[in-house]
């Protein structure tokens, strides 16, 4: 590694608590800076000057805090500083001293974690502009869908139990629902235009939607979360990231039920659940597998999770082969016909 110093950063809305540490676990500097691009840029210039080093010799580690990370992500990308965004649970479980808590201590703990596990650091890569736009539009759509569902649920409950209340609510909500539905349609149209312009993204979306059970929104979210399938090497890694891999839970003679880790992309996990339910209804192969395992006495939720895992493997398979999904029977028939042709 080129890096000589680690900067642990505890991120909050308005400020960043920074702890600069060398590889001997010695704190060099501690500072509080504003969570703005200018504040972070000035801080990096100051640290480089004080340590008589360069941007290439710095490793910045922080927790994933969503939108509050954006100024740091943009500056690190521009300055070519290695940024490592780690899951908060990993840092917490690795901490040797959990007594007391404040932002200054958290920054030190993050720096300590980064020094110990620096060989496992994963460099942050800024998504391309199209992926960023798709992400923002998808988030906007999800927010509006939640609002639409809440209003429709209230109307449905009132309609079945209180006609008087339903009449008043319908009058109050009708305009709002109309505007929300129009906005959702507009966002979906914008997404379609964006995808149509990018050949590789369009191709991957078409490949994913060829899989029974995988809808357009599921495909778009997988493209966004994987940076158009450049962030994951294989199906096992993606399945773990999506939270569909059960892990052992045992100690000595005590063997507990395998459980799925909560350190996962909850959005993908939820979409995979809906896709698995749809594939059980629409895919003969998946449907037969599900019922066979349930008849064997397997827990339904465990089998459903296995279906989710299968879908992830299918997703990676179609992306790697650059070919639409084919049912097993059709795939084998084509494979056999190709073998006959090659023999003749």
PDB file of C-alpha atoms in Angstrom, residues 15-186:
ATOM      1  CA  UNK A  15     -19.629  18.746  10.889  1.00  0.00           C
ATOM      2  CA  UNK A  16     -16.961  16.067  10.570  1.00  0.00           C
ATOM      3  CA  UNK A  17     -14.830  14.873  13.507  1.00  0.00           C
ATOM      4  CA  UNK A  18     -11.439  13.813  12.106  1.00  0.00           C
ATOM      5  CA  UNK A  19      -8.684  11.729  13.706  1.00  0.00           C
ATOM      6  CA  UNK A  20      -5.395  11.432  11.799  1.00  0.00           C
ATOM      7  CA  UNK A  21      -3.468   8.283  12.786  1.00  0.00           C
ATOM      8  CA  UNK A  22      -0.228   6.689  11.553  1.00  0.00           C
ATOM      9  CA  UNK A  23       0.279   2.943  11.132  1.00  0.00           C
ATOM     10  CA  UNK A  24       1.740   2.740  14.651  1.00  0.00           C
ATOM     11  CA  UNK A  25      -1.686   3.672  16.060  1.00  0.00           C
ATOM     12  CA  UNK A  26      -0.449   7.111  17.144  1.00  0.00           C
ATOM     13  CA  UNK A  27      -2.854  10.038  16.824  1.00  0.00           C
ATOM     14  CA  UNK A  28      -1.167  12.836  14.865  1.00  0.00           C
ATOM     15  CA  UNK A  29      -3.956  15.404  14.692  1.00  0.00           C
ATOM     16  CA  UNK A  30      -7.601  15.754  15.682  1.00  0.00           C
ATOM     17  CA  UNK A  31      -9.863  18.367  14.121  1.00  0.00           C
ATOM     18  CA  UNK A  32     -13.505  19.317  13.673  1.00  0.00           C
ATOM     19  CA  UNK A  33     -14.395  20.665  10.222  1.00  0.00           C
ATOM     20  CA  UNK A  34     -17.591  21.677   8.433  1.00  0.00           C
ATOM     21  CA  UNK A  35     -19.334  19.068   6.310  1.00  0.00           C
ATOM     22  CA  UNK A  36     -18.917  21.044   3.082  1.00  0.00           C
ATOM     23  CA  UNK A  37     -16.729  20.527   0.037  1.00  0.00           C
ATOM     24  CA  UNK A  38     -14.735  23.683   0.863  1.00  0.00           C
ATOM     25  CA  UNK A  39     -14.222  22.646   4.495  1.00  0.00           C
ATOM     26  CA  UNK A  40     -13.048  19.158   3.533  1.00  0.00           C
ATOM     27  CA  UNK A  41     -10.817  20.440   0.731  1.00  0.00           C
ATOM     28  CA  UNK A  42      -9.096  22.952   3.028  1.00  0.00           C
ATOM     29  CA  UNK A  43      -8.648  20.242   5.686  1.00  0.00           C
ATOM     30  CA  UNK A  44      -6.928  17.864   3.241  1.00  0.00           C
ATOM     31  CA  UNK A  45      -4.572  20.603   2.051  1.00  0.00           C
ATOM     32  CA  UNK A  46      -3.699  21.440   5.662  1.00  0.00           C
ATOM     33  CA  UNK A  47      -3.046  17.799   6.607  1.00  0.00           C
ATOM     34  CA  UNK A  48      -0.855  17.223   3.551  1.00  0.00           C
ATOM     35  CA  UNK A  49       1.187  20.281   4.493  1.00  0.00           C
ATOM     36  CA  UNK A  50       1.481  19.400   8.202  1.00  0.00           C
ATOM     37  CA  UNK A  51       2.481  15.770   7.571  1.00  0.00           C
ATOM     38  CA  UNK A  52       4.683  16.682   4.586  1.00  0.00           C
ATOM     39  CA  UNK A  53       2.970  13.980   2.549  1.00  0.00           C
ATOM     40  CA  UNK A  54       0.702  13.727  -0.519  1.00  0.00           C
ATOM     41  CA  UNK A  55      -2.926  12.821  -1.240  1.00  0.00           C
ATOM     42  CA  UNK A  56      -1.836   9.387  -2.504  1.00  0.00           C
ATOM     43  CA  UNK A  57      -0.431   8.551   0.952  1.00  0.00           C
ATOM     44  CA  UNK A  58      -3.726   9.166   2.762  1.00  0.00           C
ATOM     45  CA  UNK A  59      -6.483   6.648   3.497  1.00  0.00           C
ATOM     46  CA  UNK A  60      -9.807   8.107   4.660  1.00  0.00           C
ATOM     47  CA  UNK A  61     -12.254   5.785   6.401  1.00  0.00           C
ATOM     48  CA  UNK A  62     -15.823   6.629   7.404  1.00  0.00           C
ATOM     49  CA  UNK A  63     -19.190   4.991   8.027  1.00  0.00           C
ATOM     50  CA  UNK A  64     -21.994   4.965   5.490  1.00  0.00           C
ATOM     51  CA  UNK A  65     -24.391   7.755   6.509  1.00  0.00           C
ATOM     52  CA  UNK A  66     -26.208   8.197   3.210  1.00  0.00           C
ATOM     53  CA  UNK A  67     -26.510  11.709   1.804  1.00  0.00           C
ATOM     54  CA  UNK A  68     -24.244  13.204   4.511  1.00  0.00           C
ATOM     55  CA  UNK A  69     -21.342  11.351   2.840  1.00  0.00           C
ATOM     56  CA  UNK A  70     -21.709  13.172  -0.466  1.00  0.00           C
ATOM     57  CA  UNK A  71     -19.362  16.172   0.108  1.00  0.00           C
ATOM     58  CA  UNK A  72     -16.596  13.799   1.268  1.00  0.00           C
ATOM     59  CA  UNK A  73     -17.180  11.423  -1.641  1.00  0.00           C
ATOM     60  CA  UNK A  74     -16.987  14.209  -4.209  1.00  0.00           C
ATOM     61  CA  UNK A  75     -13.819  15.782  -2.749  1.00  0.00           C
ATOM     62  CA  UNK A  76     -12.014  12.430  -2.424  1.00  0.00           C
ATOM     63  CA  UNK A  77     -12.871  11.596  -6.042  1.00  0.00           C
ATOM     64  CA  UNK A  78     -11.573  14.980  -7.264  1.00  0.00           C
ATOM     65  CA  UNK A  79      -8.439  14.877  -5.060  1.00  0.00           C
ATOM     66  CA  UNK A  80      -7.690  11.197  -5.827  1.00  0.00           C
ATOM     67  CA  UNK A  81      -7.640  10.320  -2.114  1.00  0.00           C
ATOM     68  CA  UNK A  82      -8.448   6.697  -1.244  1.00  0.00           C
ATOM     69  CA  UNK A  83     -11.844   6.674   0.482  1.00  0.00           C
ATOM     70  CA  UNK A  84     -13.107   3.588   2.308  1.00  0.00           C
ATOM     71  CA  UNK A  85     -16.795   3.615   3.292  1.00  0.00           C
ATOM     72  CA  UNK A  86     -17.421   0.820   5.782  1.00  0.00           C
ATOM     73  CA  UNK A  87     -20.589  -0.625   7.298  1.00  0.00           C
ATOM     74  CA  UNK A  88     -21.148   0.877  10.803  1.00  0.00           C
ATOM     75  CA  UNK A  89     -21.855  -2.551  12.370  1.00  0.00           C
ATOM     76  CA  UNK A  90     -18.451  -3.899  11.272  1.00  0.00           C
ATOM     77  CA  UNK A  91     -16.637  -0.987  12.913  1.00  0.00           C
ATOM     78  CA  UNK A  92     -18.708  -1.287  16.086  1.00  0.00           C
ATOM     79  CA  UNK A  93     -18.118  -5.024  16.468  1.00  0.00           C
ATOM     80  CA  UNK A  94     -14.379  -4.626  15.848  1.00  0.00           C
ATOM     81  CA  UNK A  95     -13.966  -1.924  18.501  1.00  0.00           C
ATOM     82  CA  UNK A  96     -11.964  -3.078  21.539  1.00  0.00           C
ATOM     83  CA  UNK A  97     -13.156  -0.259  23.817  1.00  0.00           C
ATOM     84  CA  UNK A  98     -16.871   0.530  23.818  1.00  0.00           C
ATOM     85  CA  UNK A  99     -16.929   2.518  27.061  1.00  0.00           C
ATOM     86  CA  UNK A 100     -18.295   5.998  26.477  1.00  0.00           C
ATOM     87  CA  UNK A 101     -19.392   7.491  23.209  1.00  0.00           C
ATOM     88  CA  UNK A 102     -18.966  10.835  21.493  1.00  0.00           C
ATOM     89  CA  UNK A 103     -18.023  12.021  18.020  1.00  0.00           C
ATOM     90  CA  UNK A 104     -14.337  12.422  18.913  1.00  0.00           C
ATOM     91  CA  UNK A 105     -14.093   8.849  20.230  1.00  0.00           C
ATOM     92  CA  UNK A 106     -15.993   7.532  17.216  1.00  0.00           C
ATOM     93  CA  UNK A 107     -13.484   9.176  14.858  1.00  0.00           C
ATOM     94  CA  UNK A 108     -10.626   7.526  16.780  1.00  0.00           C
ATOM     95  CA  UNK A 109     -12.341   4.131  16.644  1.00  0.00           C
ATOM     96  CA  UNK A 110     -12.855   4.440  12.892  1.00  0.00           C
ATOM     97  CA  UNK A 111      -9.175   5.369  12.414  1.00  0.00           C
ATOM     98  CA  UNK A 112      -8.103   2.436  14.619  1.00  0.00           C
ATOM     99  CA  UNK A 113     -10.314   0.068  12.592  1.00  0.00           C
ATOM    100  CA  UNK A 114      -8.865   1.344   9.301  1.00  0.00           C
ATOM    101  CA  UNK A 115      -5.272   0.817  10.472  1.00  0.00           C
ATOM    102  CA  UNK A 116      -5.970  -2.745  11.658  1.00  0.00           C
ATOM    103  CA  UNK A 117      -7.900  -3.819   8.576  1.00  0.00           C
ATOM    104  CA  UNK A 118      -6.232  -1.614   5.955  1.00  0.00           C
ATOM    105  CA  UNK A 119      -5.391  -4.676   3.833  1.00  0.00           C
ATOM    106  CA  UNK A 120      -9.157  -5.253   3.442  1.00  0.00           C
ATOM    107  CA  UNK A 121      -9.988  -1.687   2.429  1.00  0.00           C
ATOM    108  CA  UNK A 122     -12.374  -1.230  -0.490  1.00  0.00           C
ATOM    109  CA  UNK A 123     -11.855   1.947  -2.498  1.00  0.00           C
ATOM    110  CA  UNK A 124     -14.941   4.059  -3.128  1.00  0.00           C
ATOM    111  CA  UNK A 125     -15.716   4.639  -6.799  1.00  0.00           C
ATOM    112  CA  UNK A 126     -17.976   7.486  -7.846  1.00  0.00           C
ATOM    113  CA  UNK A 127     -20.861   6.142  -9.989  1.00  0.00           C
ATOM    114  CA  UNK A 128     -21.220   7.578 -13.475  1.00  0.00           C
ATOM    115  CA  UNK A 129     -23.595  10.504 -13.961  1.00  0.00           C
ATOM    116  CA  UNK A 130     -26.340   8.342 -15.482  1.00  0.00           C
ATOM    117  CA  UNK A 131     -26.349   5.954 -12.499  1.00  0.00           C
ATOM    118  CA  UNK A 132     -26.485   8.929 -10.116  1.00  0.00           C
ATOM    119  CA  UNK A 133     -29.474  10.387 -11.977  1.00  0.00           C
ATOM    120  CA  UNK A 134     -31.199   6.992 -11.981  1.00  0.00           C
ATOM    121  CA  UNK A 135     -30.605   6.695  -8.224  1.00  0.00           C
ATOM    122  CA  UNK A 136     -32.109  10.123  -7.482  1.00  0.00           C
ATOM    123  CA  UNK A 137     -35.124   9.501  -9.718  1.00  0.00           C
ATOM    124  CA  UNK A 138     -35.707   6.057  -8.181  1.00  0.00           C
ATOM    125  CA  UNK A 139     -35.582   7.484  -4.649  1.00  0.00           C
ATOM    126  CA  UNK A 140     -38.068  10.190  -5.673  1.00  0.00           C
ATOM    127  CA  UNK A 141     -40.375   7.582  -7.180  1.00  0.00           C
ATOM    128  CA  UNK A 142     -40.212   5.405  -4.039  1.00  0.00           C
ATOM    129  CA  UNK A 143     -41.105   8.387  -1.834  1.00  0.00           C
ATOM    130  CA  UNK A 144     -44.137   9.197  -3.976  1.00  0.00           C
ATOM    131  CA  UNK A 145     -45.230   5.545  -4.121  1.00  0.00           C
ATOM    132  CA  UNK A 146     -45.180   5.380  -0.292  1.00  0.00           C
ATOM    133  CA  UNK A 147     -47.324   8.523  -0.101  1.00  0.00           C
ATOM    134  CA  UNK A 148     -49.736   7.194  -2.721  1.00  0.00           C
ATOM    135  CA  UNK A 149     -50.063   3.846  -0.911  1.00  0.00           C
ATOM    136  CA  UNK A 150     -50.739   5.561   2.433  1.00  0.00           C
ATOM    137  CA  UNK A 151     -53.569   7.658   0.974  1.00  0.00           C
ATOM    138  CA  UNK A 152     -55.084   4.718  -0.928  1.00  0.00           C
ATOM    139  CA  UNK A 153     -54.980   2.496   2.181  1.00  0.00           C
ATOM    140  CA  UNK A 154     -56.793   5.151   4.205  1.00  0.00           C
ATOM    141  CA  UNK A 155     -59.436   5.434   1.501  1.00  0.00           C
ATOM    142  CA  UNK A 156     -59.870   1.661   1.268  1.00  0.00           C
ATOM    143  CA  UNK A 157     -60.316   1.234   5.030  1.00  0.00           C
ATOM    144  CA  UNK A 158     -62.831   4.086   5.170  1.00  0.00           C
ATOM    145  CA  UNK A 159     -64.783   2.680   2.216  1.00  0.00           C
ATOM    146  CA  UNK A 160     -65.280  -0.674   3.931  1.00  0.00           C
ATOM    147  CA  UNK A 161     -66.144   0.683   7.394  1.00  0.00           C
ATOM    148  CA  UNK A 162     -67.436   4.256   7.177  1.00  0.00           C
ATOM    149  CA  UNK A 163     -69.024   5.546   3.962  1.00  0.00           C
ATOM    150  CA  UNK A 164     -69.431   9.060   5.373  1.00  0.00           C
ATOM    151  CA  UNK A 165     -65.722   9.338   6.159  1.00  0.00           C
ATOM    152  CA  UNK A 166     -64.864   7.793   2.786  1.00  0.00           C
ATOM    153  CA  UNK A 167     -66.861  10.477   0.942  1.00  0.00           C
ATOM    154  CA  UNK A 168     -65.022  13.285   2.709  1.00  0.00           C
ATOM    155  CA  UNK A 169     -61.605  11.645   2.342  1.00  0.00           C
ATOM    156  CA  UNK A 170     -62.155  10.948  -1.339  1.00  0.00           C
ATOM    157  CA  UNK A 171     -62.970  14.603  -1.900  1.00  0.00           C
ATOM    158  CA  UNK A 172     -59.846  15.649   0.064  1.00  0.00           C
ATOM    159  CA  UNK A 173     -57.414  13.152  -1.454  1.00  0.00           C
ATOM    160  CA  UNK A 174     -58.552  13.006  -5.087  1.00  0.00           C
ATOM    161  CA  UNK A 175     -56.472  15.975  -6.294  1.00  0.00           C
ATOM    162  CA  UNK A 176     -53.403  14.925  -4.293  1.00  0.00           C
ATOM    163  CA  UNK A 177     -53.589  11.361  -5.622  1.00  0.00           C
ATOM    164  CA  UNK A 178     -53.958  12.629  -9.174  1.00  0.00           C
ATOM    165  CA  UNK A 179     -50.840  14.819  -8.805  1.00  0.00           C
ATOM    166  CA  UNK A 180     -48.824  12.001  -7.175  1.00  0.00           C
ATOM    167  CA  UNK A 181     -49.766   9.506  -9.893  1.00  0.00           C
ATOM    168  CA  UNK A 182     -48.861  12.045 -12.570  1.00  0.00           C
ATOM    169  CA  UNK A 183     -45.493  12.693 -10.890  1.00  0.00           C
ATOM    170  CA  UNK A 184     -44.736   8.957 -10.652  1.00  0.00           C
ATOM    171  CA  UNK A 185     -45.535   8.539 -14.358  1.00  0.00           C
ATOM    172  CA  UNK A 186     -43.295  11.497 -15.216  1.00  0.00           C
TER     173      UNK A 186
END
